[in-house]
PDB file of C-alpha atoms in Angstrom:
ATOM      1  CA  MET G1067     -20.371   3.087 -21.700  1.00 65.00           C
ATOM      2  CA  TYR G1068     -16.611   2.962 -20.677  1.00 72.00           C
ATOM      3  CA  LEU G1069     -15.930   6.395 -22.262  1.00 71.00           C
ATOM      4  CA  ILE G1070     -19.184   7.976 -20.200  1.00 71.00           C
ATOM      5  CA  SER G1071     -17.682   6.728 -17.300  1.00 74.00           C
ATOM      6  CA  GLN G1072     -14.055   7.756 -17.530  1.00 75.00           C
ATOM      7  CA  PHE G1073     -15.760  11.405 -18.512  1.00 76.00           C
ATOM      8  CA  SER G1074     -17.750  11.367 -15.277  1.00 86.00           C
ATOM      9  CA  ALA G1075     -14.752  10.458 -13.438  1.00 81.00           C
ATOM     10  CA  HIS G1076     -12.628  13.439 -14.953  1.00 87.00           C
ATOM     11  CA  PHE G1077     -15.178  15.677 -14.862  1.00 91.00           C
ATOM     12  CA  TRP G1078     -15.540  15.080 -11.133  1.00 89.00           C
ATOM     13  CA  LEU G1079     -11.650  15.336 -10.633  1.00 93.00           C
ATOM     14  CA  LEU G1080     -11.608  18.533 -12.372  1.00 95.00           C
ATOM     15  CA  PHE G1081     -14.459  20.082 -10.542  1.00 95.00           C
ATOM     16  CA  SER G1082     -13.263  19.321  -7.014  1.00 96.00           C
ATOM     17  CA  LEU G1083      -9.873  20.709  -7.893  1.00 97.00           C
ATOM     18  CA  ALA G1084     -11.402  23.867  -9.167  1.00 97.00           C
ATOM     19  CA  VAL G1085     -13.624  24.392  -6.450  1.00 98.00           C
ATOM     20  CA  SER G1086     -10.393  23.917  -3.860  1.00 98.00           C
ATOM     21  CA  ILE G1087      -8.397  26.272  -5.817  1.00 97.00           C
ATOM     22  CA  ALA G1088     -11.486  29.324  -5.566  1.00 96.00           C
ATOM     23  CA  VAL G1089     -11.565  28.451  -1.921  1.00 96.00           C
ATOM     24  CA  ILE G1090      -7.927  28.729  -1.192  1.00 95.00           C
ATOM     25  CA  ARG G1091      -7.829  32.149  -3.130  1.00 94.00           C
ATOM     26  CA  GLU G1092     -11.016  33.077  -0.766  1.00 92.00           C
ATOM     27  CA  LEU G1093      -9.302  32.230   2.127  1.00 92.00           C
ATOM     28  CA  ARG G1094      -6.205  34.045   1.210  1.00 89.00           C
ATOM     29  CA  ARG G1095      -7.851  37.475   0.013  1.00 85.00           C
ATOM     30  CA  ASN G1096      -9.509  37.443   3.261  1.00 75.00           C
ATOM     31  CA  ARG G1097      -6.373  37.307   5.320  1.00 68.00           C
ATOM     32  CA  PRO G1098      -3.969  40.141   4.807  1.00 62.00           C
ATOM     33  CA  GLU G1099      -1.068  38.076   6.547  1.00 59.00           C
ATOM     34  CA  PRO G1100       2.334  37.247   4.773  1.00 59.00           C
ATOM     35  CA  SER G1101       1.973  33.978   2.776  1.00 59.00           C
ATOM     36  CA  TRP G1102       3.996  31.168   3.752  1.00 61.00           C
ATOM     37  CA  ARG G1103       6.594  31.564   0.913  1.00 61.00           C
ATOM     38  CA  THR G1104       7.836  35.286   2.334  1.00 59.00           C
ATOM     39  CA  THR G1105       8.132  33.946   5.874  1.00 59.00           C
ATOM     40  CA  ARG G1106      10.642  31.325   5.037  1.00 58.00           C
ATOM     41  CA  ARG G1107      14.399  31.856   6.001  1.00 60.00           C
ATOM     42  CA  LYS G1108      16.653  31.916   2.948  1.00 57.00           C
ATOM     43  CA  LYS G1109      19.985  29.718   3.889  1.00 57.00           C
TER      44      LYS G1109
END
């Protein structure tokens, strides 16, 4: 039973991570603004 509960926890963690990455990629693709990395000033 312990193994099943551990698998379920890891599954939901990875699932939420994959969903958040997909959402971030969609939001970046819809906005053609420069990313935050290119707007930084070099010292």
